[in-house]
C-alpha positions in Angstrom: -40.1 -45.7 -12.2 -41.5 -43.0 -11.5 -44.7 -43.1 -10.8 -47.4 -41.2 -13.4 -48.6 -38.4 -12.6 -44.2 -36.6 -11.5 -44.4 -34.9 -14.4 -47.6 -33.6 -14.0 -47.0 -32.6 -10.2 -43.9 -31.1 -11.2 -45.2 -29.3 -13.9 -47.6 -27.5 -11.3 -44.6 -26.9 -8.5 -41.9 -25.8 -11.4 -45.2 -23.3 -12.6 -46.2 -21.7 -8.8 -42.2 -21.3 -8.0 -42.0 -19.9 -10.6 -44.9 -17.0 -10.0 -43.2 -16.8 -6.6 -39.8 -16.4 -7.6 -41.2 -13.5 -10.0 -42.7 -11.5 -7.4 -40.5 -12.0 -4.3 -38.0 -10.2 -7.1 -40.7 -7.2 -7.7 -40.6 -7.7 -3.9 -36.8 -6.8 -3.3 -37.0 -3.6 -6.9 -34.6 -5.5 -9.3 -37.6 -6.5 -12.1 -36.8 -5.2 -15.0 -32.7 -5.8 -13.6 -33.1 -9.5 -13.4 -35.3 -12.4 -15.1 -35.4 -15.2 -13.1 -33.2 -17.6 -14.8 -30.6 -14.9 -14.0 -30.2 -16.3 -10.9 -28.1 -19.2 -11.7 -25.5 -16.8 -13.6 -25.2 -14.5 -10.9 -24.0 -16.3 -8.6 -22.0 -18.6 -10.1 -20.3 -15.1 -11.4 -19.6 -14.4 -7.7 -19.1 -18.3 -6.3 -16.2 -18.9 -8.8 -14.8 -15.1 -10.7 -14.6 -14.8 -14.6 -15.7 -17.8 -16.4 -16.3 -18.7 -20.0 -19.1 -18.8 -21.6 -19.0 -22.9 -21.2 -18.6 -22.6 -18.2 -21.4 -20.6 -16.8 -23.6 -22.8 -19.7 -22.4 -25.5 -16.8 -22.3 -24.1 -13.7 -26.3 -22.3 -13.8 -27.3 -25.2 -16.0 -28.3 -23.3 -18.9 -27.6 -24.7 -22.3 -24.7 -23.4 -24.4 -26.9 -21.9 -27.4 -29.1 -19.2 -24.7 -26.0 -18.3 -22.3 -24.8 -15.8 -24.9 -27.7 -13.6 -24.7 -29.1 -13.8 -21.7 -25.0 -12.5 -21.1 -26.0 -9.9 -23.5 -28.8 -8.9 -21.6 -26.7 -9.1 -17.9 -24.4 -6.8 -19.9 -26.9 -4.4 -21.2 -28.4 -4.0 -17.6 -24.8 -3.5 -15.8 -24.6 -6.8 -14.1 -22.0 -8.5 -16.2 -18.6 -7.4 -18.3 -17.3 -9.7 -20.9 -14.1 -9.6 -22.4 -12.1 -11.8 -24.6 -10.9 -14.9 -23.6 -7.2 -14.4 -22.4 -6.7 -18.4 -23.4 -9.0 -19.7 -26.1 -9.5 -16.0 -28.6 -12.3 -17.6 -30.2 -14.8 -18.0 -27.1 -15.2 -14.3 -24.9 -15.6 -14.6 -20.5 -17.5 -12.7 -17.9 -17.4 -11.6 -14.4 -20.3 -9.3 -11.9 -19.8 -5.5 -12.6 -19.5 -3.7 -8.8 -24.0 -3.0 -9.5 -23.7 -6.7 -10.4 -22.5 -8.3 -7.1 -25.0 -5.6 -5.5 -27.9 -7.4 -7.5 -26.7 -11.1 -6.1 -26.7 -10.0 -2.8 -29.8 -9.0 -2.7 -31.0 -11.6 -5.4 -29.6 -13.8 -1.6 -32.3 -12.4 0.1 -35.3 -12.9 -2.8 -33.5 -16.5 -2.3 -33.5 -16.8 1.7 -37.0 -15.6 1.5 -38.1 -18.4 -0.7 -35.7 -21.1 1.0 -37.8 -19.8 4.0 -41.4 -19.9 2.6 -39.8 -24.2 1.5 -39.7 -24.0 5.5 -43.2 -24.0 6.1 -43.2 -26.6 4.1 -40.6 -28.6 4.6 -38.8 -29.9 7.1 -35.3 -29.4 7.0 -34.8 -33.0 6.1 -37.3 -33.2 3.4 -35.8 -30.2 2.5 -32.0 -31.9 2.9 -33.8 -34.9 0.2 -35.9 -32.3 -2.0 -32.8 -30.0 -2.6 -30.7 -33.1 -3.3 -34.0 -34.8 -6.1 -33.9 -31.2 -7.7 -30.1 -31.4 -8.6 -30.7 -34.9 -9.9 -33.0 -34.3 -12.0 -31.0 -30.5 -13.5 -28.5 -33.4 -14.1 -31.1 -34.7 -16.1 -32.7 -32.7 -18.0 -29.4 -31.1 -19.3 -28.3 -33.7 -21.4 -31.8 -33.7 -22.6 -32.2 -31.7 -26.5 
């Protein structure tokens, strides 16, 4: 069992990181193009190519119920294109556009800058451990309602 106060510390860290992420997105001149929650979706599309909404939701740890809205906003901004799923006519698939691929590269710069900031606070072993712990937490909470 985790010690008392872990959830509060996690919440404070999450809030501080969200502020830093928004600031980094603004510095990269991506404000209004990319929302903070879009990064994992864009990275999943870059890594895996064309994906169904279910595949993207799982890869990006985004609830399936919100994936369509995220993809709709990304499509409006010219980052992705959608089409009927050739394997299942009841669903759609998404893929990066040329603009989306360019934005992903700029977003990777944001990721690197944030990783550097984390590296100022944590040594390599601590950062590796934190990454593993965060992945475990993401997996645990992604199944929660």
